[in-house]
Each structure stands twice: as structure tokens, then as C-alpha cells.
mmCIF file of C-alpha atoms in Angstrom:
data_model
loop_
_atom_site.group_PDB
_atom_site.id
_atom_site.type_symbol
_atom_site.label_atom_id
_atom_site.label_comp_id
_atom_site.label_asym_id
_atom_site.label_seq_id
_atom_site.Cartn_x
_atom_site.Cartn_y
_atom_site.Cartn_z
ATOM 1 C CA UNK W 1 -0.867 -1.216 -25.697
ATOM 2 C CA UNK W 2 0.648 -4.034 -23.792
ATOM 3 C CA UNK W 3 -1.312 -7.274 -24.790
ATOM 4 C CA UNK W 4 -1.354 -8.478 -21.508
ATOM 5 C CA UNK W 5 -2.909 -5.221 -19.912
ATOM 6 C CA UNK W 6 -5.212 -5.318 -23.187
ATOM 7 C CA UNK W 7 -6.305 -8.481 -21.965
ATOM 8 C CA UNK W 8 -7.100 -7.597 -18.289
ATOM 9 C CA UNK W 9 -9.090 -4.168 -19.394
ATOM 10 C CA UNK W 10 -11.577 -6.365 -22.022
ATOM 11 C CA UNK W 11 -11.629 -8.675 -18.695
ATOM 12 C CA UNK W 12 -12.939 -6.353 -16.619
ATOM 13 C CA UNK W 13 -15.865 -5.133 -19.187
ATOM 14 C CA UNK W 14 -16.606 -8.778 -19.515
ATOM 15 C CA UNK W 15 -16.868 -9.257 -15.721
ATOM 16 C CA UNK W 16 -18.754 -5.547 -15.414
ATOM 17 C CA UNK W 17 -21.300 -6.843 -18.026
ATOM 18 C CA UNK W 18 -21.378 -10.277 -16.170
ATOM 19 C CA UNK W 19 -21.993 -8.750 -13.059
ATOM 20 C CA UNK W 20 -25.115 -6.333 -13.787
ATOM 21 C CA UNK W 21 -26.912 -9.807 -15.020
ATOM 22 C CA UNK W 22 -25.849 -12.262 -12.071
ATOM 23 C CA UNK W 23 -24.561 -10.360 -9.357
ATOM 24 C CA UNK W 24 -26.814 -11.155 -5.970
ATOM 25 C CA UNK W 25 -29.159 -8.221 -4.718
ATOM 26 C CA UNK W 26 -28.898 -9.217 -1.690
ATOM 27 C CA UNK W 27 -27.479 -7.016 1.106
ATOM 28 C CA UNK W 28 -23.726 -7.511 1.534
ATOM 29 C CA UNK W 29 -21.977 -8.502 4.783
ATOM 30 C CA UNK W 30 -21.724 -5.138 6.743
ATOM 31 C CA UNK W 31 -25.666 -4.296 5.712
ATOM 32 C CA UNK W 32 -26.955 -7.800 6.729
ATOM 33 C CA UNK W 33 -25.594 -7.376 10.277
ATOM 34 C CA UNK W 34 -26.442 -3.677 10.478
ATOM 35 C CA UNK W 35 -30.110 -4.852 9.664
ATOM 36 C CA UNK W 36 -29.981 -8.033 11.710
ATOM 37 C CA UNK W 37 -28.753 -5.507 14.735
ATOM 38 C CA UNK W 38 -30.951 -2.759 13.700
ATOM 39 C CA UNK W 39 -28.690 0.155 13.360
ATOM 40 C CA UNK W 40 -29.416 0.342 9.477
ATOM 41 C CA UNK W 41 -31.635 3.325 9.996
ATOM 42 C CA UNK W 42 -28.140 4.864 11.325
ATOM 43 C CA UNK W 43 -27.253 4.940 7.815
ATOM 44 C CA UNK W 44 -27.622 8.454 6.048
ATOM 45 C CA UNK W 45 -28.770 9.014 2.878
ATOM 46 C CA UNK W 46 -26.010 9.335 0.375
ATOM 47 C CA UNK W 47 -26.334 11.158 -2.829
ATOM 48 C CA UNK W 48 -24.420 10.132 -6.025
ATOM 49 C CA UNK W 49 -25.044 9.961 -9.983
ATOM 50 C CA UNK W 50 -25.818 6.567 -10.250
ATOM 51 C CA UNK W 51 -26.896 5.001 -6.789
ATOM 52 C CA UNK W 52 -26.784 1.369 -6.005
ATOM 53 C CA UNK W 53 -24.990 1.055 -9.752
ATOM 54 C CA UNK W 54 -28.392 2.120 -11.556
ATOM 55 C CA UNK W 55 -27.529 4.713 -14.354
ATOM 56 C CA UNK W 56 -30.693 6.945 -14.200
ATOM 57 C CA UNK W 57 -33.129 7.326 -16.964
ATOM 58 C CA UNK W 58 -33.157 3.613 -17.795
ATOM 59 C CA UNK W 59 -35.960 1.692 -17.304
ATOM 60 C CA UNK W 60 -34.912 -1.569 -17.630
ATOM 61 C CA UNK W 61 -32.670 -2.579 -14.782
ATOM 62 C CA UNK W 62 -30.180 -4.641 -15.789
ATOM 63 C CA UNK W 63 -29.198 -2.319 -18.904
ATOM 64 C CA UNK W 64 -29.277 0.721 -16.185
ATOM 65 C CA UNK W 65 -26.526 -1.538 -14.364
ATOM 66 C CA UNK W 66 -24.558 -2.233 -17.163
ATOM 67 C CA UNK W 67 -24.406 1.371 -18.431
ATOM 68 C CA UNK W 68 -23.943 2.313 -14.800
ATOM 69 C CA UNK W 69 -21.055 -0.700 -14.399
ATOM 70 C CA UNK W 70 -19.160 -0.188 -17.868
ATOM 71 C CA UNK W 71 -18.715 4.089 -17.028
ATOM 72 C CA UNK W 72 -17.249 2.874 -13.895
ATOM 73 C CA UNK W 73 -14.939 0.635 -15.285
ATOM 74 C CA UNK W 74 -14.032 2.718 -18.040
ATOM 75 C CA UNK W 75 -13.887 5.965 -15.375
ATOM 76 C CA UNK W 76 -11.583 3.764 -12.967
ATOM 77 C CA UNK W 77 -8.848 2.906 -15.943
ATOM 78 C CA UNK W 78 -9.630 6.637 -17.384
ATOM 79 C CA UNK W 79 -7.701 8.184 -14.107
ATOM 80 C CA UNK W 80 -4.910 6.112 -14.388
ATOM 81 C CA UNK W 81 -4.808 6.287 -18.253
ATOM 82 C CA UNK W 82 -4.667 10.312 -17.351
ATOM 83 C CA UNK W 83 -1.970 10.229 -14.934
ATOM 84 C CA UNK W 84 0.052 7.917 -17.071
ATOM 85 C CA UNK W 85 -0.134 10.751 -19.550
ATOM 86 C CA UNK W 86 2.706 12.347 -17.532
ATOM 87 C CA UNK W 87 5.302 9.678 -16.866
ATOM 88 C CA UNK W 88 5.233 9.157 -20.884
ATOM 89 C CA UNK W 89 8.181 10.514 -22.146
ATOM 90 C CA UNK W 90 8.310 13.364 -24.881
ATOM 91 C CA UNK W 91 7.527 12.484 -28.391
ATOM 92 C CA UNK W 92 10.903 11.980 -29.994
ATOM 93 C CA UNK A 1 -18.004 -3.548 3.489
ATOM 94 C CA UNK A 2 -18.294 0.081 2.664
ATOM 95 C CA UNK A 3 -19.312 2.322 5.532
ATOM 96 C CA UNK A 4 -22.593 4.733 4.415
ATOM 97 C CA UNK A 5 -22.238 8.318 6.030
ATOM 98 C CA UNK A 6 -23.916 7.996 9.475
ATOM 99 C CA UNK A 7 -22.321 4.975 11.032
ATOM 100 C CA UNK A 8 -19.090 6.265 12.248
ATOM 101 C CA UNK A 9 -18.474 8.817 14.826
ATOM 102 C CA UNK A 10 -17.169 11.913 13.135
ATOM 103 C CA UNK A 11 -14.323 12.548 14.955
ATOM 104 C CA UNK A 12 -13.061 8.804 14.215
ATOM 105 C CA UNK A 13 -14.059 9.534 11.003
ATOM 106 C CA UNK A 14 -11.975 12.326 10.873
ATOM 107 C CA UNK A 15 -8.862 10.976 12.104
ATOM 108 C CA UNK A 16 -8.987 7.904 10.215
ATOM 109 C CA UNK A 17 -9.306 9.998 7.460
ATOM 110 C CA UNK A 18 -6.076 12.039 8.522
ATOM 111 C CA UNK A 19 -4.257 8.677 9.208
ATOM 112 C CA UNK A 20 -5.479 7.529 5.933
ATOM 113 C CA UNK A 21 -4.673 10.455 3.537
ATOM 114 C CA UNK A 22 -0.575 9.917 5.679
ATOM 115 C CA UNK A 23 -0.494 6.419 4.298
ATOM 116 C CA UNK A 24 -1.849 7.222 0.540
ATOM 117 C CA UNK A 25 0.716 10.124 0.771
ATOM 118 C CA UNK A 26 3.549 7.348 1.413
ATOM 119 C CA UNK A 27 1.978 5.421 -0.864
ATOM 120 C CA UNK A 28 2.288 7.687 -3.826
ATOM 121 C CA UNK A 29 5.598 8.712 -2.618
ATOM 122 C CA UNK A 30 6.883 4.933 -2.838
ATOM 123 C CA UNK A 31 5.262 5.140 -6.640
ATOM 124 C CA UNK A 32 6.599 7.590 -7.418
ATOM 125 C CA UNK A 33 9.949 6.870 -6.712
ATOM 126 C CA UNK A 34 9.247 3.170 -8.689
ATOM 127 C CA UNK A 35 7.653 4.246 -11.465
ATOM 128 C CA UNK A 36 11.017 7.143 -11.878
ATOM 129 C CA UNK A 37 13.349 4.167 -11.129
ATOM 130 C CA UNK A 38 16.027 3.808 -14.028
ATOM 131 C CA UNK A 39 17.345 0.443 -11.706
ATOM 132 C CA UNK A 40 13.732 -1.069 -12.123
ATOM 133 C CA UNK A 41 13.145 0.698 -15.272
ATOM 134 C CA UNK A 42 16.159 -1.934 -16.781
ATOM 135 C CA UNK A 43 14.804 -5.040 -14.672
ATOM 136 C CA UNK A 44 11.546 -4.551 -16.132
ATOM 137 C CA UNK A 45 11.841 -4.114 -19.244
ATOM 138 C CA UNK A 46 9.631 -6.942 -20.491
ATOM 139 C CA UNK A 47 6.740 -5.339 -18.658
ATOM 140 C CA UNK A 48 6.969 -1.497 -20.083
ATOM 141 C CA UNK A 49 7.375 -2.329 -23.716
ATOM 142 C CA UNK A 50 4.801 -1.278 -25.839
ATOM 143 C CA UNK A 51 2.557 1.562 -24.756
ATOM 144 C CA UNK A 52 3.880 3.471 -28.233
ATOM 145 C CA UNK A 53 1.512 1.416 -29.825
ATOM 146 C CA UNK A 54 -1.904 3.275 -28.948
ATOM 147 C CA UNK A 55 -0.754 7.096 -29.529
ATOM 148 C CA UNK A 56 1.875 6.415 -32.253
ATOM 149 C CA UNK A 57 4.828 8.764 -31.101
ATOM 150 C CA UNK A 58 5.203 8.263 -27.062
ATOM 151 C CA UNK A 59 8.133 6.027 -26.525
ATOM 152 C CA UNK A 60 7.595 3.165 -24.634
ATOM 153 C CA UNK A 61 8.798 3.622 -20.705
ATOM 154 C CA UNK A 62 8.496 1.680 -17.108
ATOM 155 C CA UNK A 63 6.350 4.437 -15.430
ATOM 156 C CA UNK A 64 3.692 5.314 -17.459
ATOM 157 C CA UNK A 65 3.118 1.411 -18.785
ATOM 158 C CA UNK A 66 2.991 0.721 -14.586
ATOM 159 C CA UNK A 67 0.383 2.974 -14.026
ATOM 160 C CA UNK A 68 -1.568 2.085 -16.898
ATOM 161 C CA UNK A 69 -1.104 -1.416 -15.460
ATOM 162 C CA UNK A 70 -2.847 -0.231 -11.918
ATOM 163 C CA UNK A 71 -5.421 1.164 -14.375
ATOM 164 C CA UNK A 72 -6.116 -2.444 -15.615
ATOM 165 C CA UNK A 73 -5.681 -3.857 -12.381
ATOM 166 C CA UNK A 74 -7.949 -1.261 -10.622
ATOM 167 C CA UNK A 75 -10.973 -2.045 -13.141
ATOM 168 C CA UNK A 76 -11.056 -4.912 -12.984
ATOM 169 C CA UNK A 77 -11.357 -5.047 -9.348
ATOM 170 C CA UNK A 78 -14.237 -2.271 -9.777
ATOM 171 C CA UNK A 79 -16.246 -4.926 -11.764
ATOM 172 C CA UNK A 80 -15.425 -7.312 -9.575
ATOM 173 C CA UNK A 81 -16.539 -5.562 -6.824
ATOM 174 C CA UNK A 82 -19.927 -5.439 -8.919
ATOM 175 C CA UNK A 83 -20.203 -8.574 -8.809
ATOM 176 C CA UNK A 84 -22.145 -9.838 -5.792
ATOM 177 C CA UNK A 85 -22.149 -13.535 -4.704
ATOM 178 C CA UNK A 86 -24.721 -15.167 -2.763
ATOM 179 C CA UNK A 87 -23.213 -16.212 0.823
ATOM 180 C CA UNK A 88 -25.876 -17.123 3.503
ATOM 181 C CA UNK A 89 -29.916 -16.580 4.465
ATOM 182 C CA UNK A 90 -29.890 -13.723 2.097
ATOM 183 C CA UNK A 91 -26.794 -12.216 2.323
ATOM 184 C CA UNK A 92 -24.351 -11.565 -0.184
ATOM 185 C CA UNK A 93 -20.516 -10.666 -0.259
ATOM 186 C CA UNK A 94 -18.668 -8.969 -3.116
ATOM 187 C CA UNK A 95 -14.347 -9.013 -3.994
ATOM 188 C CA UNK A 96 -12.308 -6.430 -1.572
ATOM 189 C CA UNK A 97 -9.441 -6.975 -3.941
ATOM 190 C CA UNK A 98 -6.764 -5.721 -1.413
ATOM 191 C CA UNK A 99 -4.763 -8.756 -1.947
ATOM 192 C CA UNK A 100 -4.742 -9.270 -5.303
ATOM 193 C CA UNK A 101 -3.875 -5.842 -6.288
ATOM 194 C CA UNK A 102 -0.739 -5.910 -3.857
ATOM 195 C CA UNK A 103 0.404 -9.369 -5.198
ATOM 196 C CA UNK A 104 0.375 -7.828 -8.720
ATOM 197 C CA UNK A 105 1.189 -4.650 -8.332
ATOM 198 C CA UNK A 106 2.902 -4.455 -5.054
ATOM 199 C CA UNK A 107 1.735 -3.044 -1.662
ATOM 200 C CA UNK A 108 2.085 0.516 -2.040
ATOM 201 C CA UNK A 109 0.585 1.220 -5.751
ATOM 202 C CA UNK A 110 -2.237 -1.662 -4.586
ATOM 203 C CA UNK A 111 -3.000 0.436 -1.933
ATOM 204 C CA UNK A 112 -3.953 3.540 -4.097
ATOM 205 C CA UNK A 113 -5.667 1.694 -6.417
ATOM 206 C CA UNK A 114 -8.249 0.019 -3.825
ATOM 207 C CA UNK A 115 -8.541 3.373 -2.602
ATOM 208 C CA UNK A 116 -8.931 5.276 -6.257
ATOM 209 C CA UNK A 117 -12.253 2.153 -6.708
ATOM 210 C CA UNK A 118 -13.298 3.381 -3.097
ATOM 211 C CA UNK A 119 -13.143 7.445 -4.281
ATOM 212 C CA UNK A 120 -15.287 6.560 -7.114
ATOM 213 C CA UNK A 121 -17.605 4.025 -5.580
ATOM 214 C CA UNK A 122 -18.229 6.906 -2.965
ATOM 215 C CA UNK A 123 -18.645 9.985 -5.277
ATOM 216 C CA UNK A 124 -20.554 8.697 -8.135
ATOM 217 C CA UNK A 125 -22.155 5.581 -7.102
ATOM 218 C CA UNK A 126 -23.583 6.441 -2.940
ATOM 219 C CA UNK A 127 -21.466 3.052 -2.247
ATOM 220 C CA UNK A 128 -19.700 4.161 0.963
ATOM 221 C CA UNK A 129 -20.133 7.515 2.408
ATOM 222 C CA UNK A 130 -17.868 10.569 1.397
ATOM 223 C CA UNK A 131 -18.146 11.372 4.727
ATOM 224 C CA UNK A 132 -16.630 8.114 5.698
ATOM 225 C CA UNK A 133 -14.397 7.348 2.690
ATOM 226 C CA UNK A 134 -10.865 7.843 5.152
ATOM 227 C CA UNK A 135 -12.637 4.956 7.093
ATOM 228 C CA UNK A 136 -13.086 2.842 3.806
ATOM 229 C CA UNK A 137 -9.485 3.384 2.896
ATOM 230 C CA UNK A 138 -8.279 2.538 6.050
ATOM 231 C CA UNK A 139 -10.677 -0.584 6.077
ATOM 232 C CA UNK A 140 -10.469 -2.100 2.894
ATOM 233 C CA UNK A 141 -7.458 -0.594 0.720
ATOM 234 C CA UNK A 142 -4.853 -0.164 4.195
ATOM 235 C CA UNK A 143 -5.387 -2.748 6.159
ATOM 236 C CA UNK A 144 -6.287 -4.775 2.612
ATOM 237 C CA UNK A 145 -3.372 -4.161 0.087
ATOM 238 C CA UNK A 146 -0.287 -3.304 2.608
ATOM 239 C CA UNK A 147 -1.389 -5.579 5.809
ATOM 240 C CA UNK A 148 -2.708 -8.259 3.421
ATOM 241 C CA UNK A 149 0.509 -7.645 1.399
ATOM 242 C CA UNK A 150 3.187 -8.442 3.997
ATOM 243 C CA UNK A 151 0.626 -11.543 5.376
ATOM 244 C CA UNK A 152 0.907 -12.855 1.452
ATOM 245 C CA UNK A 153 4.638 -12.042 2.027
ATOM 246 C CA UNK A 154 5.323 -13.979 5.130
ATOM 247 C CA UNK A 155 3.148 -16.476 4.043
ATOM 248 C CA UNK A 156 4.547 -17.548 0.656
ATOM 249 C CA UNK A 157 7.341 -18.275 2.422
ATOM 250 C CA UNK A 158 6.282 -21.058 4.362
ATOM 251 C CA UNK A 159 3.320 -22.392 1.954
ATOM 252 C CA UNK A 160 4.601 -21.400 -1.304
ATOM 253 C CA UNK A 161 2.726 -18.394 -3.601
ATOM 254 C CA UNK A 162 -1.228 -19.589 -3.648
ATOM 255 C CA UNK A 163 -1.856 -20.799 -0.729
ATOM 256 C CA UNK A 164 0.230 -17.748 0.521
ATOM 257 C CA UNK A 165 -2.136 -15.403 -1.510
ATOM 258 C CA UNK A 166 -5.253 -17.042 -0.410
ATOM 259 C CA UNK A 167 -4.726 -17.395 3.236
ATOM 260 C CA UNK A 168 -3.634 -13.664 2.777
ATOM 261 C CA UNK A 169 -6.927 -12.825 1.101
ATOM 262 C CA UNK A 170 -9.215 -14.578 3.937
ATOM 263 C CA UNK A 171 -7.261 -12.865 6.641
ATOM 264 C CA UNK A 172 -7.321 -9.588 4.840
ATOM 265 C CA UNK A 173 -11.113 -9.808 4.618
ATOM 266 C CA UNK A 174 -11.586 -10.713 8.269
ATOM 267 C CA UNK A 175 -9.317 -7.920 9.353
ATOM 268 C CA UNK A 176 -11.539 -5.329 8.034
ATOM 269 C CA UNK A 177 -14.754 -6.557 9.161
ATOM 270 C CA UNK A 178 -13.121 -6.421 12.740
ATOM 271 C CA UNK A 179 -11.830 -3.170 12.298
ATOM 272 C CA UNK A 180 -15.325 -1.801 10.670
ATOM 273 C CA UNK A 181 -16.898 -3.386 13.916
ATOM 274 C CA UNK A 182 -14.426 -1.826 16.191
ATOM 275 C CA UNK A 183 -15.002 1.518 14.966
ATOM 276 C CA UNK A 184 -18.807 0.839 14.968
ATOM 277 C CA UNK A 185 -18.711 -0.532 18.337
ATOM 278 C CA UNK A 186 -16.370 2.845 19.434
ATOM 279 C CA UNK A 187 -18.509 5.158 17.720
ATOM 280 C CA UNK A 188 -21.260 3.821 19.784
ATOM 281 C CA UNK A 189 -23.422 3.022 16.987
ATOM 282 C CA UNK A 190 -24.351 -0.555 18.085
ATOM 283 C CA UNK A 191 -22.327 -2.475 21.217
ATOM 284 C CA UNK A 192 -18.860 -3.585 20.259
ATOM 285 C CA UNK A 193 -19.052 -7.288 21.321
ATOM 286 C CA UNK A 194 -22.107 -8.484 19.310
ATOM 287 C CA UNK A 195 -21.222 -6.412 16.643
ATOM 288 C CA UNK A 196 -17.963 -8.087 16.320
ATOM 289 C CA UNK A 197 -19.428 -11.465 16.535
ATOM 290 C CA UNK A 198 -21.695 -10.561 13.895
ATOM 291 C CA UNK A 199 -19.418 -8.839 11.612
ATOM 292 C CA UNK A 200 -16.784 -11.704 12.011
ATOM 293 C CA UNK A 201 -18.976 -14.796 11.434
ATOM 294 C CA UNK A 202 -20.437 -13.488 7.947
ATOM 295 C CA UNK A 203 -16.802 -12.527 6.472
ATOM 296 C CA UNK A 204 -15.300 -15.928 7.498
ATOM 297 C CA UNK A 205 -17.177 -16.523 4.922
ATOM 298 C CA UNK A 206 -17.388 -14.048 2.374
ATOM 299 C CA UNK A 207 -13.329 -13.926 3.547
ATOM 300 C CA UNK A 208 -13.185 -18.064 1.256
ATOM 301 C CA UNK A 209 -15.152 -16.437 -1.553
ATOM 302 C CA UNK A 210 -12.548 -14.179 -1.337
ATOM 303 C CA UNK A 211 -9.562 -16.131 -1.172
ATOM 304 C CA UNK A 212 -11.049 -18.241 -4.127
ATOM 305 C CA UNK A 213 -11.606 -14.857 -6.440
ATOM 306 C CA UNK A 214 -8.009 -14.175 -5.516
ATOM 307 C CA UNK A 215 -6.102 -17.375 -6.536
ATOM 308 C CA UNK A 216 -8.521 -18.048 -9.674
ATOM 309 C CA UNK A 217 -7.927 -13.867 -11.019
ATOM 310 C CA UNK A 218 -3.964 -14.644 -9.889
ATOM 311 C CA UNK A 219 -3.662 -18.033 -12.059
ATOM 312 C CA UNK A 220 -5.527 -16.567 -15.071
ATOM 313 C CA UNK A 221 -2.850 -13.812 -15.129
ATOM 314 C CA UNK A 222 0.063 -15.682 -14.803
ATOM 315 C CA UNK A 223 -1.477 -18.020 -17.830
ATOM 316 C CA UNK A 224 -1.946 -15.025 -20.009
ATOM 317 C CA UNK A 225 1.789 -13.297 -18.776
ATOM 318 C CA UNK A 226 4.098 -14.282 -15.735
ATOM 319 C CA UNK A 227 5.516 -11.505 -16.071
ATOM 320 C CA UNK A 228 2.588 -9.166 -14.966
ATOM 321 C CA UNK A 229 3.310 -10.684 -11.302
ATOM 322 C CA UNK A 230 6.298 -11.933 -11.093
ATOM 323 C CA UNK A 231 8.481 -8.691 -12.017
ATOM 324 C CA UNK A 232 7.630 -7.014 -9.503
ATOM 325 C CA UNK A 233 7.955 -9.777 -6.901
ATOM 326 C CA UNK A 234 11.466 -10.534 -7.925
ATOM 327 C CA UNK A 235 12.353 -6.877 -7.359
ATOM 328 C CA UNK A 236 10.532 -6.351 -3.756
#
């Protein structure tokens, strides 16, 4: 693979892994004002595999976000890694 | 920024949904014809060398190397996105990445991959409703990667390619907290003017972190390869 794009996918695990140890837990922008306004409770329930980045099962929380943030990183470039698959030109 | 089911009328949620799903379709359309491009194909021919590497007997091509590029681009701006900063009184703010995916990769194929991080976020990870997610794109990866895109454009211009980039990043940030208040405020989920105000005054903020994210992820590429950006800009 190009280096370059090497370099920018080991990145992003390296940011991934950064981020389930330091990110902030506090509520982001849009949250804090729909709190703050009181129209949070407007919010439905949402279901999904691995809510609020936490891969299920794990008890410790920061692994559970690191498992949960490296099989999205690796499921993000896995799509485009697929579709590449057919704009590669036939073995020769 | 991402909308949970709930907050959005659902017929605004359905039409920015439709309006949505008519940009992505341009969107790929305008990849498509890039990535099949024997013009570009020649011109950037430093960028698509070596994918043969990994499976041993795939020549190397433009298209397939591109979109393995978005794939690079688009996880790293899915960490990123993980990666929560600490604004005010116990708020936080996290990358939209609109910017710098359309700076590297160009409007169009920045605007699908902003929108492929928004699919997943959505389906496997409750962040932003699936009920909602036309309202996301529209928000973050629309208004982010093509209106941030021809901001960074016009910019540049005038203020040369950081600056450009970074004023584009603020304003893309601040764009779609007013549109996520405007359709709050239409779908009559909270009134429109302090909504606004409120929406506006915490991503100025979050808007410098990310401006900051922008330039610093933009000047570590173009250390480890110029090329990554610049090949495409010289062809737009």
C-alpha cells in the first residue's frame, strides 16, 4: 500500500486509542444546549451495538472504548477498502 | 452535533433526507466519473502508485488507490471524532471533519466520506438517530465538506491555503449549528431564537478547536506527502 495512506490509517488507530483514554465525557455542543434548554428528554432512545462507543461485555471502560473505537475505525476504512475492490483492475 | 431520533420533525426529517440522498447521489456521480478519469488518472500518477503491493497481482490504478485514500481519510476523521475536547462549564466539542476531508480529497468524495462516518456512527454506535441521519448529512457532511469546500476555495485565494482552511473550518462548524437550530426551532422542538443563540455561542467555540484540528491534521500530511493534497487541488 501507498506509504503515505499507510501512514494516515496507523494515525487514525493511534488517535482511536488516544481518544478512548482522554477524550472529555462531557456532553458535546448540541446536548449541552438541549439540556441547558430542556428539550433533552425530546431525545429518543436509540438502539445500536455499541452505544456511546462502549463495546458491550467489557467491564472496564476505557478497554470497552477502545475495542468499541478501533472496530469503528477499522469498519470505516473496511467499506472503502471493499469498494476499492472494484475499481482495481484485473490481475494481469 | 449529531441529531438523536426525536428532535426533528419527521416530515423535515424526511425531506432533508430526500434532499440529502440528491446530493450524495451527485456526489458519487462526480466520483465516479474521477476515479474512471484516464486525464486525471495521468496527472496523478504519483498518488495511485502502489496499491499492488498488499494483494500481490492487482495492478496499481488512480481509482481504486483514491478510494482507498477516502478510506484513510474517513478513519481517521472517525477517531477523531472520538476524540472529545473539553470547551466550556462542562461541555465538550469533538472534530466535524467536513473541511479537512474536502481540502484533501476534494468536495464531492469529502462529502461521502463525512457521510459514510455519519452511517456508521448512527447504525452501530446510537450517535445520531437513523431516523435523523438525512438531517446529519445535510448538517455536518453537506453543508461541511461542499459549503466548507468552496469557503476554503474562495478563501485561499485571498489569505493563502491555512488560513483559508481554517477560517473555512470555523465557518463550516458554525453553519451547522445554525442550521441544526433552525430545523430545531422549525420542528418546534424548542423556540428558534434562543435556540440559535445557544447553539451559536458554544460552536464559536468548538468552531477554533476546529479550525486548529484542521490546519495541525493538514500540515502533518503535507510533511509526510504533498502530494496527498496538493494533486487534487492542482486539478480542481
Amino acid at each position: 500500500m501507498n506509504k503515505s495512506i499507510l501512514f494516515i490509517l496507523v494515525l487514525s488507530f493511534g488517535v482511536a486509542l488516544t481518544a478512548s483514554i482522554f477524550a472529555s465525557s462531557h456532553p458535546d455542543g448540541l446536548e449541552k444546549v438541549a439540556e441547558d434548554l430542556g428539550f433533552i428528554n425530546a431525545a429518543a432512545e436509540t438502539p445500536g451495538a455499541m452505544p456511546d462507543y462502549i463495546f458491550p461485555g467489557i467491564k472496564n471502560e476505557v478497554l470497552a472504548t477502545v475495542f468499541a473505537g478501533i472496530i469503528g475505525t477499522l469498519l470505516t476504512f473496511w467499506l472503502f477498502w471493499t469498494v476499492a475492490k472494484f475499481f482495481r483492475p484485473a490481475s494481469q | 452535533m449529531h441529531i438523536p431520533n426525536g428532535f426533528i420533525d419527521p416530515k423535515m426529517a424526511t425531506g432533508l433526507g430526500l434532499a440529502s440522498a440528491g446530493a450524495l447521489a451527485y456526489c458519487f456521480a462526480k466520483v465516479k466519473a474521477l476515479v474512471a478519469s484516464p486525464v486525471l488518472k495521468e496527472a496523478l500518477a504519483g498518488v495511485g502508485k502502489t496499491i499492488s503491493s498488499i494483494s500481490g497481482k492487482a495492478r496499481s490504478s488512480f481509482g481504486d488507490t483514491f478510494i482507498i485514500k477516502m478510506g484513510a481519510v474517513a478513519s481517521l476523521i472517525f477517531a477523531a471524532q472520538m476524540f472529545n475536547f473539553p470547551v466550556a462549564q462542562g461541555t465538550s466539542g469533538h472534530l466535524l471533519g467536513g473541511v479537512l476531508a474536502a481540502v484533501i480529497l476534494g468536495p464531492w468524495a469529502g462529502t461521502i466520506v463525512i457521510s459514510a462516518i455519519l452511517t456508521i456512527q448512527s447504525l452501530f454506535f446510537a450517535d445520531g438517530g437513523i431516523l435523523v441521519l438525512g438531517v446529519n448529512i445535510f448538517n455536518m457532511a453537506i453543508i461541511g465538506s461542499i459549503g466548507g469546500y468552496y469557503i476554503y476555495y474562495g478563501t485561499k485565494r485571498l489569505v493563502g491555503f491555512f488560513p483559508g482552511a481554517a477560517i473555512a473550518a470555523w465557518l463550516s462548524v458554525v453553519a451547522a449549528a445554525a442550521a441544526t437550530a433552525l430545523e430545531l426551532g422549525l420542528s418546534g422542538t424548542f423556540e428558534l431564537i434562543e435556540t440559535m443563540k445557544a447553539m451559536l455561542s458554544v460552536h464559536a467555540i468548538i468552531g477554533i478547536a476546529e479550525a486548529a484540528i484542521t490546519i495541525a491534521v493538514l500540515g502533518l500530511i503535507m510533511t509526510i506527502d504533498r502530494k496527498l493534497i496538493e494533486a487534487f487541488n492542482n486539478n480542481e
